[in-house]
Amino acid sequence: MTSLIWLLLLVAATRSEGAKPNVVYILVDDLGWGDVNYASVPEIPTPNIKQLKDEGIEMTQFYTQSKCTASRAAIMSGRYPYKMGVSTQNVFTDYSNNFLSLDNKLMPAYLKDQGYATHLVGKWHLGFCNELHTPIKRGFDTSFGSYSNVESHFIGTNIGKPFDWNLNNEPYFQANGSYSTHLVTNRTRQLLRDHFANPASPIFIYAAYLAPHKPVEVPPAYYKKTDCSKLALKEPVEYYSHRMKYCGMVVAVDEGIGQIVQTLRDLGQLENTVIIFHSDNGAALDETHASSWDLRGSKQSIYEGGHRSRSIIRVGKNFQPDQGTPSVYHGLVHEVDMLPTLFQAAGGDPSTLPGGLDGRSAWHNILYNRPSDRHWMVYNVDSVLQQHAIRLKNATHNFKLVFDSKSKVAGWRADVDPRPLAEHMEDPLQRNKSFNSPKDRYRLFNMDINPTELEPQIKDGVELVRDAALDHPEVKALLVQAIQDLLPEEGAQPTFIKFPGRGHPGHPNYWTNIYGYPAFHFGGCNADGSIVTEW
Ligand SMILES: *[C@@H]1O[C@H](CO)[C@@H](O)[C@H](O)[C@H]1NC(C)=O
Ligand SMILES: *[C@@H]1O[C@H](CO)[C@@H](O)[C@H](O)[C@H]1NC(C)=O
Ligand SMILES: *[C@@H]1O[C@H](CO)[C@@H](O)[C@H](O)[C@H]1NC(C)=O
Ligand SMILES: *[C@@H]1O[C@H](CO)[C@@H](O)[C@H](O)[C@H]1NC(C)=O
């Protein structure tokens, strides 16, 4: 009997000590809350994402930034973008010298310290004006993908726009004409096969799909030969003819995720791997006909539809405790937590991480289904847009305070109508409305009973949606003060210099109409971002 216990202990020890999980971090671009087949209006077939969820842990309270650059900066650095001057509406453009400050050590560099092979596949979007700003100088062993927002998902086919697909900072012309989603999927699978042919270390792949971001482009088979085609039968036709094509883009990504998981399975590595899945931000309603329904708001808004993402962590069985691992995790997790979480999963001690990080490891809390110890979360602080929000979530309190100075605020419909949201679900036009701002720009929402952020509403003397601040004035006062306290932490917006069009010799267009090359060789920016004017 005793020896059996010792044997069990030994097995447990060998499972957790020494061995490190592979990590495949799948980030998708602008996928909305309503764009998976387990959404409240299941219009888009995503069987592979659903299977990943069913086999893994769905994180129901997982939050991101509401736009691209900010979100990637948060994941990679473990810091809130508002502190780094990258929280407002501007994303890094290809005509500017912007880059994520080199003061930040990034996720791949931490995992490299833990002995990982590290690879970037897909979209970077954190600066490339100097070679030192690029992925392979920031902790990735290899990079394959785009530096910027590409102008077409069929790479290189938007004539007049620079060619933006590279392999380790050299243009990769074989990608010309290929579909971005296929490039990301295939490269990820190839890296896995090559790595496990002769594995000398664990592997980390950050697979950042460019889809389903605009432009809405996909080989037609993905919507004509799939259940997306059923959307063509729905009213209003104008809306659904667009959403059908968007649906095809999501299906292509879903297919890719299924293929990546299958490759891991074929290699016998699936249960040795941690797979993360989420979107960088919420739906881009107007641009792509994505949907954040039934959350309020969308990409670039401070409301849930901008910040709350469908999210999964699939922890391979060889890294799960014998019991306790849930299928759903309701604790609050923010994308800045993923750096410390994965660092700990990789065998690192999170207490050795630098003090300035905003993320905290959720590794054990998720694995053992313990309450999150993240009781405060900053959605954003943005003095440019005058939009801030903060969350308090503990065993007794679950509140969000929004400050929104806009005269028109995001909604789900023209005016607040507390009829059950379900009544409107079939009407897509209700998914895209804004309405006049209430007088009090600070509004408190009780997220336990009002997760879709309905505004207070009284009709014919009947209180249909009650203002949370009436019952919890002390919480509102506490959260108003908390936002006030955050304002001084906001980092200065860096003054990025726009390259003066094609005329500036530092701009890649000036040379070849190809990004990254040979501008690096001649110098676009100096390492500090100042523009090279002579050589
Ligand atoms: C990519 O292919 C298109 C034709 O499909 C061509 O016009 C373009 O020059 C090619 N781009 C590069 C960088 O080779
Ligand atoms: C991706 O791989 C498939 C086969 O697995 C192949 O048919 C396709 O051409 C590849 N696409 C790209 C863009 O590499
Ligand atoms: C959303 O509403 C805006 C104006 O309020 C309109 O321009 C846009 O086309 C609408 N988008 C969709 C997807 O209906
Ligand atoms: C939750 O936070 C509030 C505000 O800080 C505090 O008053 C309350 O005691 C906390 N609840 C628990 C269970 O810690």
Coordinates of C-alpha atoms and ligand atoms in Angstrom, one line a residue:
M1 CA 0.0 0.0 0.0
T2 CA 2.7 2.4 1.0
S3 CA 4.7 1.7 -2.0
L4 CA 1.7 2.3 -4.2
I5 CA 1.3 5.8 -2.6
W6 CA 5.0 6.4 -3.3
L7 CA 4.6 5.3 -6.8
L8 CA 1.7 7.6 -7.3
L9 CA 3.6 10.5 -5.8
L10 CA 6.5 9.7 -8.0
V11 CA 4.3 9.7 -11.1
A12 CA 2.8 13.0 -10.1
A13 CA 6.3 14.5 -9.5
T14 CA 7.7 13.4 -12.9
R15 CA 4.6 14.7 -14.6
S16 CA 5.0 18.2 -13.2
E17 CA 8.7 18.6 -12.7
G18 CA 11.2 19.0 -15.5
A19 CA 8.8 18.5 -18.4
K20 CA 7.6 21.7 -20.0
P21 CA 4.5 22.0 -22.1
N22 CA 4.7 23.2 -25.7
V23 CA 2.7 26.4 -26.1
V24 CA 0.7 27.2 -29.2
Y25 CA -0.9 30.7 -28.8
I26 CA -3.5 31.2 -31.5
L27 CA -4.6 34.8 -31.8
V28 CA -7.3 35.8 -34.3
D29 CA -8.1 39.2 -35.5
D30 CA -11.4 41.1 -34.9
L31 CA -13.5 38.0 -34.2
G32 CA -16.7 39.0 -32.5
W33 CA -18.4 37.5 -29.5
G34 CA -21.2 36.5 -31.7
D35 CA -19.1 34.8 -34.4
V36 CA -18.7 31.3 -33.1
N37 CA -21.1 28.4 -33.4
Y38 CA -21.8 28.5 -29.6
A39 CA -22.9 32.2 -29.7
S40 CA -26.4 33.1 -28.7
V41 CA -27.2 33.5 -32.5
P42 CA -25.1 30.6 -33.9
E43 CA -24.7 31.8 -37.5
I44 CA -21.1 30.9 -38.2
P45 CA -20.0 27.3 -38.2
T46 CA -16.8 26.9 -36.1
P47 CA -16.7 23.2 -35.2
N48 CA -13.0 23.1 -34.6
I49 CA -13.1 26.1 -32.2
K50 CA -16.0 24.4 -30.4
Q51 CA -14.1 21.2 -30.1
L52 CA -11.1 23.0 -28.7
K53 CA -13.5 24.5 -26.2
D54 CA -15.1 21.2 -25.4
E55 CA -11.7 19.5 -24.8
G56 CA -10.2 22.5 -23.1
I57 CA -11.2 25.2 -20.6
E58 CA -13.5 28.0 -21.8
M59 CA -12.5 31.2 -20.0
T60 CA -15.8 33.1 -19.9
Q61 CA -14.4 36.3 -18.3
F62 CA -11.4 36.8 -20.5
Y63 CA -10.6 40.4 -21.5
T64 CA -8.4 42.1 -24.2
Q65 CA -7.9 45.6 -25.3
S66 CA -10.3 46.9 -27.9
K67 CA -7.9 47.3 -30.7
C68 CA -5.1 45.7 -32.5
T69 CA -1.8 47.3 -31.6
A70 CA -2.8 47.8 -28.0
S71 CA -3.9 44.2 -27.6
R72 CA -0.7 42.8 -29.1
A73 CA 1.4 45.1 -26.9
A74 CA -0.5 43.8 -23.8
I75 CA 0.0 40.2 -24.7
M76 CA 3.6 40.5 -25.5
S77 CA 4.7 42.8 -22.6
G78 CA 2.3 41.8 -19.8
R79 CA 1.6 45.5 -19.3
Y80 CA -1.4 47.7 -19.7
P81 CA -1.2 49.7 -22.9
Y82 CA -2.4 52.9 -21.3
K83 CA 0.9 53.0 -19.4
M84 CA 2.9 52.6 -22.6
G85 CA 1.2 55.3 -24.6
V86 CA -0.4 52.8 -27.0
S87 CA -4.0 52.7 -25.7
T88 CA -5.8 55.1 -27.8
Q89 CA -7.4 54.8 -31.3
N90 CA -4.2 55.0 -33.3
V91 CA -2.7 51.7 -34.2
F92 CA 0.8 51.5 -35.4
T93 CA 0.9 52.4 -39.1
D94 CA 3.3 51.5 -41.7
Y95 CA 4.0 55.1 -42.6
S96 CA 5.3 56.0 -39.2
N97 CA 8.3 55.2 -37.0
N98 CA 6.2 53.7 -34.2
F99 CA 7.3 50.6 -32.2
L100 CA 6.7 49.0 -28.8
S101 CA 9.3 50.5 -26.5
L102 CA 12.5 48.4 -26.3
D103 CA 12.3 48.7 -22.5
N104 CA 9.8 45.9 -22.5
K105 CA 11.1 42.3 -22.5
L106 CA 8.5 40.3 -24.5
M107 CA 6.8 37.0 -23.9
P108 CA 9.0 35.0 -26.3
A109 CA 12.2 36.2 -24.6
Y110 CA 10.9 35.0 -21.2
L111 CA 10.0 31.6 -22.7
K112 CA 13.4 31.5 -24.4
D113 CA 15.0 31.9 -21.0
Q114 CA 13.0 28.8 -20.0
G115 CA 14.6 26.8 -22.8
Y116 CA 11.9 27.2 -25.5
A117 CA 12.3 27.4 -29.3
T118 CA 10.2 30.4 -30.2
H119 CA 8.4 31.2 -33.4
L120 CA 6.2 34.0 -34.7
V121 CA 3.7 33.2 -37.5
G122 CA 1.4 35.8 -38.9
K123 CA 0.8 39.4 -37.8
W124 CA 3.3 41.3 -35.8
H125 CA 2.1 45.0 -35.8
L126 CA 4.4 46.2 -33.1
G127 CA 6.8 48.1 -35.2
F128 CA 9.5 47.4 -37.9
C129 CA 11.1 50.7 -38.8
N130 CA 14.4 49.5 -37.4
E131 CA 15.5 45.9 -37.4
L132 CA 15.8 46.0 -33.6
H133 CA 12.0 46.5 -33.5
T134 CA 11.2 43.3 -35.4
P135 CA 10.2 39.9 -33.9
I136 CA 13.5 38.1 -34.4
K137 CA 15.3 40.8 -32.4
R138 CA 12.7 40.7 -29.6
G139 CA 12.8 37.0 -28.6
F140 CA 11.5 35.0 -31.5
D141 CA 14.0 32.6 -33.2
T142 CA 12.1 32.9 -36.4
S143 CA 9.3 35.0 -37.9
F144 CA 7.1 34.4 -40.8
G145 CA 4.4 36.9 -41.7
S146 CA 3.5 40.5 -42.0
Y147 CA 4.9 43.5 -40.1
S148 CA 1.8 45.6 -40.6
N149 CA -1.8 45.5 -41.5
V150 CA -1.7 43.9 -44.9
E151 CA -4.0 45.5 -47.5
S152 CA -5.1 42.2 -48.9
H153 CA -5.4 38.7 -47.5
F154 CA -4.2 37.5 -50.9
I155 CA -0.7 38.6 -50.2
G156 CA 0.9 41.0 -52.5
T157 CA -2.1 41.4 -54.8
N158 CA -3.1 44.9 -53.8
I159 CA -1.1 46.5 -56.5
G160 CA 0.6 49.7 -55.4
K161 CA 0.7 48.7 -51.8
P162 CA 4.0 47.4 -50.4
F163 CA 4.6 43.7 -50.3
D164 CA 4.4 42.7 -46.7
W165 CA 5.3 39.0 -46.0
N166 CA 8.7 38.1 -44.7
L167 CA 10.6 35.2 -43.5
N168 CA 13.1 36.3 -40.8
N169 CA 13.2 39.8 -42.2
E170 CA 13.7 38.9 -45.8
P171 CA 10.8 39.2 -48.2
Y172 CA 9.2 35.9 -48.9
F173 CA 8.0 36.2 -52.5
Q174 CA 6.7 32.6 -52.6
A175 CA 3.8 34.0 -50.5
N176 CA 2.7 36.3 -53.4
G177 CA -0.9 35.5 -54.1
S178 CA -1.4 33.1 -51.2
Y179 CA -4.2 33.4 -48.7
S180 CA -2.9 34.7 -45.4
T181 CA -4.9 32.2 -43.3
H182 CA -3.4 29.3 -45.3
L183 CA 0.1 30.7 -44.9
V184 CA -0.3 30.9 -41.1
T185 CA -1.8 27.4 -40.8
N186 CA 0.7 25.7 -43.0
R187 CA 3.7 27.4 -41.5
T188 CA 2.5 26.5 -37.9
R189 CA 2.0 22.9 -38.9
Q190 CA 5.4 22.7 -40.7
L191 CA 7.2 24.2 -37.6
L192 CA 5.6 21.6 -35.4
R193 CA 6.6 18.7 -37.8
D194 CA 10.1 19.9 -38.2
H195 CA 10.5 20.5 -34.4
F196 CA 9.3 17.1 -33.3
A197 CA 11.3 15.3 -36.0
N198 CA 14.2 15.9 -33.6
P199 CA 12.9 17.7 -30.5
A200 CA 15.7 19.2 -28.3
S201 CA 13.4 21.6 -26.4
P202 CA 9.8 22.6 -25.9
I203 CA 8.4 24.8 -28.6
F204 CA 6.4 28.1 -28.4
I205 CA 4.5 29.2 -31.4
Y206 CA 2.6 32.5 -31.5
A207 CA 0.2 32.0 -34.5
A208 CA -1.4 35.3 -35.1
Y209 CA -4.0 35.0 -37.9
L210 CA -4.6 38.1 -40.0
A211 CA -8.2 37.1 -40.4
P212 CA -11.1 37.8 -40.0
H213 CA -9.9 41.4 -40.0
K214 CA -10.9 43.5 -43.1
P215 CA -10.7 43.3 -46.1
V216 CA -13.3 40.6 -46.3
E217 CA -11.6 38.3 -48.7
V218 CA -11.7 34.5 -48.8
P219 CA -11.7 31.8 -51.5
P220 CA -15.4 31.6 -52.3
A221 CA -15.6 27.8 -51.5
Y222 CA -15.4 28.8 -47.8
Y223 CA -18.8 30.4 -48.0
K224 CA -20.3 28.7 -51.0
K225 CA -19.7 25.2 -49.9
T226 CA -20.2 25.5 -46.2
D227 CA -23.1 26.4 -43.9
C228 CA -22.2 30.1 -44.5
S229 CA -24.2 29.8 -47.7
K230 CA -27.4 29.5 -45.6
L231 CA -26.9 33.1 -44.5
A232 CA -27.8 34.2 -48.1
L233 CA -31.3 33.2 -47.4
K234 CA -31.7 35.5 -44.4
E235 CA -33.2 39.0 -44.3
P236 CA -32.1 41.6 -44.6
V237 CA -30.2 40.5 -47.7
E238 CA -27.9 43.5 -47.8
Y239 CA -26.6 42.6 -44.4
Y240 CA -26.3 38.9 -44.8
S241 CA -24.7 38.9 -48.2
H242 CA -21.8 40.6 -46.5
R243 CA -21.9 38.5 -43.4
M244 CA -21.8 35.4 -45.5
K245 CA -18.4 36.3 -46.9
Y246 CA -17.2 37.2 -43.5
C247 CA -18.4 33.9 -42.3
G248 CA -16.2 32.2 -44.9
M249 CA -13.2 34.0 -43.5
V250 CA -14.0 32.6 -40.0
V251 CA -14.5 29.1 -41.5
A252 CA -11.1 29.2 -43.0
V253 CA -9.5 30.2 -39.7
D254 CA -11.6 27.5 -37.9
E255 CA -10.3 24.9 -40.5
G256 CA -6.7 26.1 -39.8
I257 CA -7.2 25.7 -36.1
G258 CA -8.5 22.2 -36.6
Q259 CA -5.5 21.3 -38.8
I260 CA -3.0 22.7 -36.2
V261 CA -4.7 20.6 -33.4
Q262 CA -4.7 17.6 -35.7
T263 CA -1.0 18.0 -36.4
L264 CA -0.3 18.1 -32.7
R265 CA -2.4 14.9 -32.3
D266 CA -0.6 13.1 -35.2
L267 CA 2.7 14.0 -33.6
G268 CA 1.6 12.6 -30.3
Q269 CA 2.1 16.0 -28.7
L270 CA -1.4 17.3 -28.1
E271 CA -1.5 16.3 -24.5
N272 CA 2.0 17.8 -24.0
T273 CA 0.8 21.2 -25.2
V274 CA -1.0 24.2 -23.9
I275 CA -3.1 25.8 -26.6
I276 CA -4.5 29.3 -26.1
F277 CA -7.2 30.8 -28.3
H278 CA -8.7 34.3 -28.3
S279 CA -9.3 37.4 -30.4
D280 CA -7.2 40.6 -30.2
N281 CA -10.4 42.6 -29.8
G282 CA -14.1 42.6 -30.5
A283 CA -16.1 42.6 -33.8
A284 CA -15.4 45.3 -36.4
L285 CA -19.1 45.7 -37.2
D286 CA -19.2 48.1 -40.1
E287 CA -16.0 47.0 -41.7
T288 CA -16.6 43.3 -41.8
H289 CA -20.2 42.6 -40.6
A290 CA -18.8 40.7 -37.6
S291 CA -21.0 40.6 -34.6
S292 CA -20.5 41.2 -30.9
W293 CA -24.1 40.3 -30.1
D294 CA -25.4 40.1 -27.4
L295 CA -22.6 42.2 -25.8
R296 CA -22.8 46.0 -26.0
G297 CA -20.4 47.9 -28.3
S298 CA -17.7 46.5 -30.6
K299 CA -14.1 47.0 -31.6
Q300 CA -12.7 50.3 -30.4
S301 CA -15.4 50.8 -27.8
I302 CA -15.0 50.7 -24.0
Y303 CA -18.0 48.3 -23.6
E304 CA -17.9 44.6 -23.4
G305 CA -18.2 44.0 -27.1
G306 CA -14.9 45.7 -27.6
H307 CA -13.0 44.0 -24.7
R308 CA -14.5 40.6 -23.9
S309 CA -13.3 37.8 -26.1
R310 CA -14.2 34.2 -26.7
S311 CA -11.3 32.5 -25.1
I312 CA -10.0 29.0 -24.6
I313 CA -7.1 27.4 -22.8
R314 CA -6.6 23.7 -23.6
V315 CA -4.1 22.2 -21.2
G316 CA -2.7 18.9 -22.3
K317 CA -3.6 16.0 -20.0
N318 CA 0.1 15.5 -19.1
F319 CA 0.1 18.9 -17.4
Q320 CA -3.3 18.8 -15.7
P321 CA -3.6 17.8 -12.1
D322 CA -5.4 14.5 -11.5
Q323 CA -8.6 16.3 -10.5
G324 CA -10.0 19.8 -10.2
T325 CA -9.4 21.0 -13.8
P326 CA -12.6 22.6 -14.9
S327 CA -14.2 22.8 -18.3
V328 CA -15.2 26.4 -17.8
Y329 CA -13.3 29.0 -15.8
H330 CA -15.3 32.0 -14.7
G331 CA -12.5 33.9 -12.9
L332 CA -11.4 37.3 -14.3
V333 CA -8.4 37.0 -16.7
H334 CA -6.9 39.7 -18.8
E335 CA -4.6 39.2 -21.7
V336 CA -1.8 40.8 -19.8
D337 CA -2.0 37.8 -17.5
M338 CA -0.9 35.4 -20.2
L339 CA 2.8 36.3 -20.0
P340 CA 3.1 35.4 -16.3
T341 CA 0.7 32.5 -16.8
L342 CA 2.7 30.9 -19.5
F343 CA 6.0 31.7 -17.8
Q344 CA 4.7 29.7 -14.8
A345 CA 3.4 26.9 -17.1
A346 CA 6.9 26.8 -18.6
G347 CA 8.4 26.2 -15.2
G348 CA 9.3 29.8 -14.3
D349 CA 8.7 31.3 -10.9
P350 CA 6.3 34.3 -11.5
S351 CA 7.7 36.1 -8.4
T352 CA 11.0 36.5 -10.3
L353 CA 9.3 38.6 -13.0
P354 CA 10.0 42.3 -13.1
G355 CA 7.9 44.4 -10.8
G356 CA 6.3 46.7 -13.4
L357 CA 4.1 44.0 -15.0
D358 CA 0.4 44.4 -14.7
G359 CA -0.2 40.7 -15.4
R360 CA -0.4 38.0 -12.8
S361 CA -0.2 34.3 -13.3
A362 CA -3.6 32.6 -13.5
W363 CA -1.9 29.2 -14.1
H364 CA -2.8 27.4 -10.8
N365 CA -6.1 29.2 -10.4
I366 CA -7.3 27.9 -13.8
L367 CA -5.8 24.4 -13.4
Y368 CA -7.4 23.9 -10.0
N369 CA -10.5 26.1 -10.7
R370 CA -9.8 28.5 -7.8
P371 CA -11.2 32.0 -7.7
S372 CA -9.2 34.5 -9.6
D373 CA -6.9 36.7 -7.5
R374 CA -7.3 39.4 -10.0
H375 CA -9.9 41.6 -8.3
W376 CA -9.2 44.7 -10.3
M377 CA -9.0 45.1 -14.0
V378 CA -8.4 48.2 -16.1
Y379 CA -10.3 48.1 -19.4
N380 CA -8.6 51.2 -20.6
V381 CA -7.6 54.7 -19.7
D382 CA -7.7 57.0 -22.7
S383 CA -7.5 60.7 -22.3
V384 CA -7.6 61.2 -26.0
L385 CA -11.0 59.6 -26.5
Q386 CA -12.1 60.5 -23.0
Q387 CA -13.1 56.9 -22.3
H388 CA -12.1 54.9 -19.3
A389 CA -13.4 51.8 -17.5
I390 CA -12.4 49.7 -14.6
R391 CA -13.8 46.5 -13.1
L392 CA -14.0 45.2 -9.5
K393 CA -14.7 41.5 -9.2
N394 CA -14.4 39.6 -5.9
A395 CA -16.6 37.1 -4.0
T396 CA -19.1 39.8 -3.1
H397 CA -18.7 42.5 -5.8
N398 CA -18.8 42.4 -9.6
F399 CA -19.0 45.9 -10.9
K400 CA -17.8 47.9 -13.9
L401 CA -17.6 51.6 -14.0
V402 CA -17.5 53.3 -17.4
F403 CA -16.6 56.9 -18.1
D404 CA -17.6 57.8 -21.6
S405 CA -17.6 61.4 -22.7
K406 CA -19.1 60.8 -26.1
S407 CA -22.5 62.3 -26.9
K408 CA -23.4 59.2 -28.8
V409 CA -22.5 56.0 -27.0
A410 CA -22.4 52.5 -28.3
G411 CA -25.4 50.3 -27.9
W412 CA -27.2 47.4 -29.5
R413 CA -30.2 49.3 -30.6
A414 CA -31.6 52.8 -31.2
D415 CA -32.9 53.5 -27.7
V416 CA -32.9 51.6 -24.6
D417 CA -35.6 49.0 -24.7
P418 CA -35.5 46.5 -21.9
R419 CA -37.6 43.9 -23.8
P420 CA -35.7 40.7 -23.4
L421 CA -32.6 40.8 -25.6
A422 CA -33.7 37.5 -26.9
E423 CA -36.6 39.1 -28.8
H424 CA -34.1 41.0 -30.9
M425 CA -31.6 38.4 -31.5
E426 CA -32.8 37.5 -34.9
D427 CA -32.7 41.1 -36.1
P428 CA -29.1 42.0 -37.1
L429 CA -29.9 45.6 -37.5
Q430 CA -30.3 45.7 -33.7
R431 CA -26.6 44.8 -33.4
N432 CA -25.4 48.1 -34.7
K433 CA -26.9 51.1 -33.1
S434 CA -25.8 54.0 -30.9
F435 CA -27.8 56.3 -28.8
N436 CA -27.6 59.6 -26.9
S437 CA -25.4 59.6 -23.9
P438 CA -26.9 59.7 -20.5
K439 CA -26.2 62.8 -18.5
D440 CA -23.9 61.2 -16.0
R441 CA -20.8 60.2 -17.9
Y442 CA -19.8 57.8 -15.1
R443 CA -22.1 54.8 -15.1
L444 CA -22.0 51.8 -12.8
F445 CA -23.0 48.4 -14.1
N446 CA -23.6 45.4 -11.9
M447 CA -22.0 42.7 -14.1
D448 CA -23.7 39.8 -12.3
I449 CA -27.2 40.9 -13.2
N450 CA -26.5 43.2 -16.2
P451 CA -23.5 41.8 -18.1
T452 CA -24.7 43.4 -21.4
E453 CA -24.6 46.9 -19.8
L454 CA -28.2 48.0 -20.3
E455 CA -28.7 51.6 -19.3
P456 CA -31.2 52.4 -16.5
Q457 CA -34.7 52.6 -17.9
I458 CA -38.0 53.7 -16.4
K459 CA -41.1 53.3 -18.6
D460 CA -44.6 54.3 -17.5
G461 CA -43.4 54.7 -14.0
V462 CA -42.0 51.2 -14.0
E463 CA -38.3 50.7 -13.3
L464 CA -37.3 48.2 -16.0
V465 CA -33.6 48.4 -15.6
R466 CA -32.4 49.8 -12.3
D467 CA -29.3 52.0 -12.0
A468 CA -26.8 50.0 -10.0
A469 CA -25.5 53.2 -8.4
L470 CA -28.8 53.6 -6.5
D471 CA -28.2 50.4 -4.6
H472 CA -24.4 50.8 -4.4
P473 CA -23.5 54.5 -4.2
E474 CA -20.4 53.6 -2.1
V475 CA -19.2 51.3 -4.9
K476 CA -19.6 53.9 -7.5
A477 CA -17.7 56.4 -5.4
L478 CA -14.9 53.9 -4.9
L479 CA -14.6 53.1 -8.6
V480 CA -14.8 56.8 -9.6
Q481 CA -11.9 57.4 -7.2
A482 CA -10.1 54.4 -8.6
I483 CA -10.3 55.8 -12.2
Q484 CA -9.1 59.2 -10.9
D485 CA -6.1 57.5 -9.4
L486 CA -5.3 55.8 -12.7
L487 CA -5.2 59.0 -14.8
P488 CA -1.7 60.1 -13.7
E489 CA -0.3 56.6 -14.6
E490 CA -1.3 57.2 -18.3
G491 CA 1.9 57.1 -20.3
A492 CA 2.6 60.0 -22.7
Q493 CA 1.5 59.4 -26.3
P494 CA 4.7 59.0 -28.1
T495 CA 5.1 61.5 -30.9
F496 CA 5.6 59.3 -33.8
I497 CA 6.8 60.9 -37.0
K498 CA 5.0 60.1 -40.2
F499 CA 7.3 59.4 -43.1
P500 CA 6.5 62.1 -45.6
G501 CA 5.1 59.7 -48.1
R502 CA 7.2 57.9 -50.6
G503 CA 9.5 60.8 -50.8
H504 CA 11.4 60.0 -47.7
P505 CA 14.4 57.8 -48.3
G506 CA 13.7 55.9 -45.0
H507 CA 10.3 54.7 -46.2
P508 CA 10.5 51.3 -47.7
N509 CA 8.3 52.4 -50.7
Y510 CA 11.1 54.7 -51.7
W511 CA 13.3 51.7 -52.4
T512 CA 11.4 48.7 -53.6
N513 CA 7.7 48.8 -52.6
I514 CA 8.6 45.9 -50.2
Y515 CA 8.4 46.2 -46.5
G516 CA 11.5 45.6 -44.4
Y517 CA 13.8 45.3 -47.3
P518 CA 16.1 46.7 -48.1
A519 CA 15.1 49.6 -45.8
F520 CA 16.7 47.7 -42.9
H521 CA 20.0 47.5 -44.8
F522 CA 19.9 51.2 -45.4
G523 CA 18.1 52.3 -42.3
G524 CA 14.6 53.8 -42.0
C525 CA 14.8 54.6 -38.3
N526 CA 17.5 54.4 -35.7
A527 CA 16.9 52.0 -32.8
D528 CA 15.3 54.8 -30.7
G529 CA 12.9 55.5 -33.6
S530 CA 14.5 58.7 -34.8
I531 CA 14.4 58.9 -38.5
V532 CA 17.6 58.3 -40.5
T533 CA 18.0 61.2 -42.8
E534 CA 21.4 60.5 -44.2
W535 CA 23.6 57.6 -45.2
Ligands
LIG1 C1 2.9 39.5 -57.0 O1 2.1 39.0 -58.0 C2 1.5 40.0 -58.8 C3 0.7 39.3 -59.9 O2 -0.2 38.4 -59.3 C4 2.5 40.9 -59.4 O3 1.9 41.9 -60.1 C5 3.4 41.5 -58.3 O4 4.4 42.2 -58.9 C6 4.0 40.4 -57.5 N1 4.7 41.0 -56.4 C7 5.9 40.7 -56.1 C8 6.5 41.4 -54.9 O5 6.6 39.9 -56.7
LIG2 C1 -1.1 24.7 -47.5 O1 -1.0 23.3 -47.4 C2 -2.0 22.6 -48.3 C3 -1.8 21.2 -48.0 O2 -1.7 20.8 -46.7 C4 -1.7 23.0 -49.7 O3 -2.7 22.4 -50.5 C5 -1.8 24.5 -49.9 O4 -1.4 24.9 -51.2 C6 -0.9 25.2 -48.9 N1 -1.1 26.6 -49.0 C7 -0.2 27.6 -48.8 C8 -0.6 29.0 -49.0 O5 0.9 27.3 -48.4
LIG3 C1 -24.0 50.4 -38.7 O1 -24.5 51.8 -38.6 C2 -23.8 52.7 -39.3 C3 -24.4 54.1 -39.0 O2 -25.0 54.1 -37.7 C4 -23.9 52.4 -40.8 O3 -23.1 53.4 -41.5 C5 -23.3 51.0 -41.0 O4 -23.5 50.7 -42.4 C6 -24.1 50.0 -40.2 N1 -23.4 48.7 -40.3 C7 -24.1 47.6 -40.4 C8 -23.3 46.3 -40.5 O5 -25.4 47.6 -40.5
LIG4 C1 -14.8 43.2 -2.5 O1 -14.3 44.5 -2.7 C2 -15.0 45.5 -2.0 C3 -14.4 46.9 -2.4 O2 -13.0 46.9 -2.2 C4 -14.8 45.3 -0.5 O3 -15.5 46.2 0.2 C5 -15.3 43.9 -0.2 O4 -15.1 43.6 1.2 C6 -14.6 42.8 -1.1 N1 -15.2 41.5 -0.8 C7 -14.4 40.5 -0.5 C8 -15.1 39.2 -0.3 O5 -13.2 40.6 -0.4

